[in-house]
Coordinates of C-alpha atoms in Angstrom, one line a residue:
Chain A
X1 CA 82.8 126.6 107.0
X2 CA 85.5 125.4 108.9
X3 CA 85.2 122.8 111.8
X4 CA 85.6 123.4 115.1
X5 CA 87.2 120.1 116.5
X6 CA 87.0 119.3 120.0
X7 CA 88.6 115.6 120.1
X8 CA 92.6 115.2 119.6
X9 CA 93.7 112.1 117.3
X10 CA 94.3 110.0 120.6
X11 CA 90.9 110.8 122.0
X12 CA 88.9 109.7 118.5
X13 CA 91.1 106.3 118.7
X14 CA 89.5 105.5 121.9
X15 CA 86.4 106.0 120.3
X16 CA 84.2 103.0 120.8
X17 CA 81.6 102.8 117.7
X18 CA 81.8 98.4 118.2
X19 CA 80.4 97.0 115.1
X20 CA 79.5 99.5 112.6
X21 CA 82.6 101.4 113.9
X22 CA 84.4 98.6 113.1
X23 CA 83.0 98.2 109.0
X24 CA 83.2 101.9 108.5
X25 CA 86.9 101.5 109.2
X26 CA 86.9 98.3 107.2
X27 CA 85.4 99.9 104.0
X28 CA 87.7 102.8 104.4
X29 CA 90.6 100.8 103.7
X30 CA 89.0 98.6 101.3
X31 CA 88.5 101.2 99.6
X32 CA 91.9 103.1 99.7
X33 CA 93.7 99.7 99.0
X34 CA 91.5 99.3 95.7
X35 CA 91.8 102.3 94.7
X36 CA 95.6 102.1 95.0
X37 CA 95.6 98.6 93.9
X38 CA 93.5 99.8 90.7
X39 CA 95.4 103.1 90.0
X40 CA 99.1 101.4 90.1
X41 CA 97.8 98.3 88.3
X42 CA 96.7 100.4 85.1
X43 CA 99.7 102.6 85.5
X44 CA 101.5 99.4 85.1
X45 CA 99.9 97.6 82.4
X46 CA 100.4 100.7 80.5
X47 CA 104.0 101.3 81.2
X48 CA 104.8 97.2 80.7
X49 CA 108.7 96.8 80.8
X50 CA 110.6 96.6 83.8
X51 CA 108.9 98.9 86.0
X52 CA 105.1 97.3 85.0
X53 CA 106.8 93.8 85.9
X54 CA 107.9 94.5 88.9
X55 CA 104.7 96.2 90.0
X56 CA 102.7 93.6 88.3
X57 CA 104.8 91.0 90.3
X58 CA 103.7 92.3 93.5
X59 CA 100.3 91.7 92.6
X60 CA 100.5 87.7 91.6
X61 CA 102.3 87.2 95.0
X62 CA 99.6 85.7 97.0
X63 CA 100.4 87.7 100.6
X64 CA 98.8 90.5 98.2
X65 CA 96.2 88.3 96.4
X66 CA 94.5 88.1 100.3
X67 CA 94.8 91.3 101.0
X68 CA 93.3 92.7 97.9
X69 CA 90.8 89.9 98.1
X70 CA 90.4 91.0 101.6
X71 CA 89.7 94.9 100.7
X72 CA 87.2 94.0 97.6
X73 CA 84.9 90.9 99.4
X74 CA 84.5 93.3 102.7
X75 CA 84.0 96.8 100.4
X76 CA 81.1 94.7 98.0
X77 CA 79.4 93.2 100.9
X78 CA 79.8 96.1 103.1
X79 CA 78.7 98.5 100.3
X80 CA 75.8 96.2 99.3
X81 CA 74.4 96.5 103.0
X82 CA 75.0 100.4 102.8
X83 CA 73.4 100.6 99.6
X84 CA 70.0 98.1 100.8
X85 CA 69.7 100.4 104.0
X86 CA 70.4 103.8 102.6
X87 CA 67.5 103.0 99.4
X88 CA 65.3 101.0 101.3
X89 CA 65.7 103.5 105.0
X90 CA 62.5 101.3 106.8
X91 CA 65.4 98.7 107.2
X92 CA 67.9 100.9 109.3
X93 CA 66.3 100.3 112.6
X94 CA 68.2 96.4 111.7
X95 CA 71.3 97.9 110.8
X96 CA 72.9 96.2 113.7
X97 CA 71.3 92.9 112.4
X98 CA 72.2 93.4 109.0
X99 CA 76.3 94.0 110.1
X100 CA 75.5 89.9 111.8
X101 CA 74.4 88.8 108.2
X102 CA 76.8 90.3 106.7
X103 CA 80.0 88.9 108.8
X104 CA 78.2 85.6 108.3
X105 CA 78.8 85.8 104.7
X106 CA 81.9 87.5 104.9
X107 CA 83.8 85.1 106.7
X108 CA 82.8 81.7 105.1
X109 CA 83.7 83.0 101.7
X110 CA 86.7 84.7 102.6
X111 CA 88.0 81.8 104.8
X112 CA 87.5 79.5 101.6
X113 CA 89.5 82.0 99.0
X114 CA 92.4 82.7 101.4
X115 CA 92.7 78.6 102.3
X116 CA 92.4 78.0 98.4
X117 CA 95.2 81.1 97.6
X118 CA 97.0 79.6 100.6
X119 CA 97.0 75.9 99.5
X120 CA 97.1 77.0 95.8
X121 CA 100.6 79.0 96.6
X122 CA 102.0 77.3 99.0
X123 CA 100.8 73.5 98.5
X124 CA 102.3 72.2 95.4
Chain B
X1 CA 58.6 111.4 114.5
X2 CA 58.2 111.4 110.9
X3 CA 61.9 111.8 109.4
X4 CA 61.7 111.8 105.9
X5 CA 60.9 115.4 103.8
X6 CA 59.4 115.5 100.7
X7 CA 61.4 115.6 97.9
X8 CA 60.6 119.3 96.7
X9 CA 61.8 120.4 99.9
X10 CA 65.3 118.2 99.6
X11 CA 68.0 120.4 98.8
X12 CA 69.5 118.8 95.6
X13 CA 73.3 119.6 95.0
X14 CA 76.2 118.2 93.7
X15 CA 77.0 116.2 97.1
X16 CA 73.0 115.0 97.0
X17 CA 73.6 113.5 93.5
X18 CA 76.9 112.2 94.1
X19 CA 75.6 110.0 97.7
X20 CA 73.6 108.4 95.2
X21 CA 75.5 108.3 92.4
X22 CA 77.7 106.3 94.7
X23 CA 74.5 104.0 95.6
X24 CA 73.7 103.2 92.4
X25 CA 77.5 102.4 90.6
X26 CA 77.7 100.1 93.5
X27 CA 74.6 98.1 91.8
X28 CA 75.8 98.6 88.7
X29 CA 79.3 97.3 89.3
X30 CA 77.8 93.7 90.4
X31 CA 75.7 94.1 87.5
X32 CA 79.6 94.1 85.3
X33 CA 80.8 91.5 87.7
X34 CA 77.7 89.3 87.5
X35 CA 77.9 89.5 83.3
X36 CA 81.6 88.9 83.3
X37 CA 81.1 85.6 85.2
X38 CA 78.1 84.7 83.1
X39 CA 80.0 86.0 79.5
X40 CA 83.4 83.6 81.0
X41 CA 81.1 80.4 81.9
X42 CA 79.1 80.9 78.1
X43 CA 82.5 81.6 76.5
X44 CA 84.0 77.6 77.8
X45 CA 85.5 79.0 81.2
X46 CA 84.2 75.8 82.9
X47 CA 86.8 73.4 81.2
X48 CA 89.6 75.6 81.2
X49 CA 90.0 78.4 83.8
X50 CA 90.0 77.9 87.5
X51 CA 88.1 80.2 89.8
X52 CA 90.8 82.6 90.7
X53 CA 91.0 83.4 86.8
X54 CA 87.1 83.5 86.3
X55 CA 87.0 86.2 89.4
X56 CA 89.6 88.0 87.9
X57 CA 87.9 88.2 84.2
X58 CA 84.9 89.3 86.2
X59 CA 86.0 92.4 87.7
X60 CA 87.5 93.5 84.7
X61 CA 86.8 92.2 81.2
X62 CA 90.4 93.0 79.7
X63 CA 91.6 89.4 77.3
X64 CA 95.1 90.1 79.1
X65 CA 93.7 89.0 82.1
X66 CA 92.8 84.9 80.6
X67 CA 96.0 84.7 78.9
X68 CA 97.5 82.6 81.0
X69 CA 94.8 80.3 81.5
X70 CA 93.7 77.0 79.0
X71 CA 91.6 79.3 76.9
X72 CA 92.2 77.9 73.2
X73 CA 90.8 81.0 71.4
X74 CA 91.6 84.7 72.8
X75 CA 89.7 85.7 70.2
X76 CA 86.0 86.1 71.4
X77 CA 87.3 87.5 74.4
X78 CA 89.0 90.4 72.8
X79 CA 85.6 91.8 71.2
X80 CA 84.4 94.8 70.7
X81 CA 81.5 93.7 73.4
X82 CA 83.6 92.8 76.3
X83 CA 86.0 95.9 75.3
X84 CA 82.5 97.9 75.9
X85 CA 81.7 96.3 78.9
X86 CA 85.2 96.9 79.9
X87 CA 85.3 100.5 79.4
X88 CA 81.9 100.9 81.3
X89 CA 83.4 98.8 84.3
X90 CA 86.1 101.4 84.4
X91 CA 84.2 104.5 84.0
X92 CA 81.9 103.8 86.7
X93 CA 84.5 102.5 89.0
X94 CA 86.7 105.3 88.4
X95 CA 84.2 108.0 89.2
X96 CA 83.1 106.0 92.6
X97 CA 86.5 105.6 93.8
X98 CA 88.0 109.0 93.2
X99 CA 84.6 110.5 95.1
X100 CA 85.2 108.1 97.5
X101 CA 88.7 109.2 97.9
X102 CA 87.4 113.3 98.0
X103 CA 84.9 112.0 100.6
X104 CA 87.8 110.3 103.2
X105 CA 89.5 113.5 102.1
X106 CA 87.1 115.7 103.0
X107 CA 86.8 113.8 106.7
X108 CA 90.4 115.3 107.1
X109 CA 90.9 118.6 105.1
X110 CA 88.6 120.8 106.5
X111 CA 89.6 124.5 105.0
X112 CA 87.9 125.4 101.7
X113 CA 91.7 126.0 99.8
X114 CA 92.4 122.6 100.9
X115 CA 88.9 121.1 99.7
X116 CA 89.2 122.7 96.5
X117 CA 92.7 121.5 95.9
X118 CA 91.5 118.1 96.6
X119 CA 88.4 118.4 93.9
X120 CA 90.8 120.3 91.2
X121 CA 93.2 117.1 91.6
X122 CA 90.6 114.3 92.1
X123 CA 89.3 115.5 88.5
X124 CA 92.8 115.3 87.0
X125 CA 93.4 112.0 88.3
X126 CA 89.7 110.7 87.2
X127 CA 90.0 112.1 83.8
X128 CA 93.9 110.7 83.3
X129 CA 93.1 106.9 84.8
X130 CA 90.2 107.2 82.9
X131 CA 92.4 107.9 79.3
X132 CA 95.0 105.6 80.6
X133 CA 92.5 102.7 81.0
X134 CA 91.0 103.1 78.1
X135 CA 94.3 103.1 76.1
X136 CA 94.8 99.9 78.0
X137 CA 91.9 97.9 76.9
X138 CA 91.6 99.4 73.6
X139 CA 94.7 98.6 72.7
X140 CA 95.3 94.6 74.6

């Protein structure tokens, strides 16, 4: 049952996967930063009071609002790619293709919310 | 080389179901999202809620989360439907992140104590936020 691991921590950092490397990292923390984000932000609205405000606070500032905008734009498009591929597999062979299309919506939209959270936070 | 088996000779197991479990809550969370936006726009969120506060009614249908916009009425938002549809958001989201979170686990914990630690607490933590949430929406 148990792994036999042949490639120290140092060694797997040097890994180079390039592109779909680079989203499987990418939806990782997604992921865990939602996840977090979601646990803590129901923890708070339940507690309310001094402890909620203060974690709900961290939320509205808007170094967070990117990040966590960040983590749930890349995770849906990323996992809507995964999802096409893995149900439809005829497609894999234009995985690599599909990682292109996918940046190219990526970075339009998220360009536009971080300049409007940007602007919106730091404008007026 | 033909690589796909047919599906009586697929082993089907709890980490078969839960690959596409995962698939399919994916689909059926921009399925929530895409109602949210469509419930927000029917419900008068064009004159009075900027896009910020329509994405955040979208991903999860709770009337806390318009309160601070220029929504005259709470009311319609605080229905039994969009509680419903808020509950389901949660659920589904809930079960897909914490297996998500057992999967990045397992990449890392490799002995079977240490697996079955991280199952025994990923079902504690999915049936707690799963109360906790619903306390929250049922009662905003």
């Amino acid at each position: 049952m148990e792994l036999k691991r042949n490639a120290g921590f140092f060694t797997a950092l040097k890994y180079k996967g390039q592109g779909p490397m680079l989203t499987f990292i990418l939806h990782r923390i997604g992921g865990l930063g939602m996840g977090i984000f979601v646990t803590t932000h129901i923890l708070a609205s339940f507690l309310s009071g001094d402890v909620g405000n203060f974690i709900n606070g961290i939320y509205e500032h808007w170094l967070f609002q990117i990040f966590i905008f960040f983590c749930a734009l890349f995770h849906g498009i990323n996992g809507l790619r995964i999802t096409l591929l893995d149900l439809f597999p005829s497609l894999i062979p234009h995985q690599r293709e599909a990682i292109w299309v996918e940046w190219a919506v990526f970075i339009p939209v998220f360009s536009f919310a971080a300049f409007t959270i940007l602007t919106t936070a730091l404008g007026s | 080389m033909k690589r796909t088996l047919p599906i009586s000779k697929r082993g089907l197991n709890f980490e078969t179901i839960m690959w596409f479990f995962t698939r399919l809550s994916a689909l059926a969370m921009y399925g929530f999202i895409i109602i949210g936006m469509i419930g927000a726009l029917v419900m008068g969120a064009r004159m009075n809620m900027n896009f910020a506060d329509v994405m955040r009614w979208a991903f999860m249908s709770n009337s806390t989360h318009v309160q601070s916009t220029n929504i005259p009425d709470i009311a319609p938002w605080a229905n039994a439907f969009w509680r419903l549809v808020a509950s389901g958001f949660l659920l589904v989201a809930s079960a897909h992140g914490v297996h998500g979170l057992v999967v990045i686990a397992d990449d890392y914990l490799v002995k079977p104590l240490q697996r079955n630690v991280v199952r025994l607490l990923s079902i504690v933590m999915l049936v707690s936020i799963g109360l906790i949430g619903l306390y929250v929406i049922w009662t905003a």
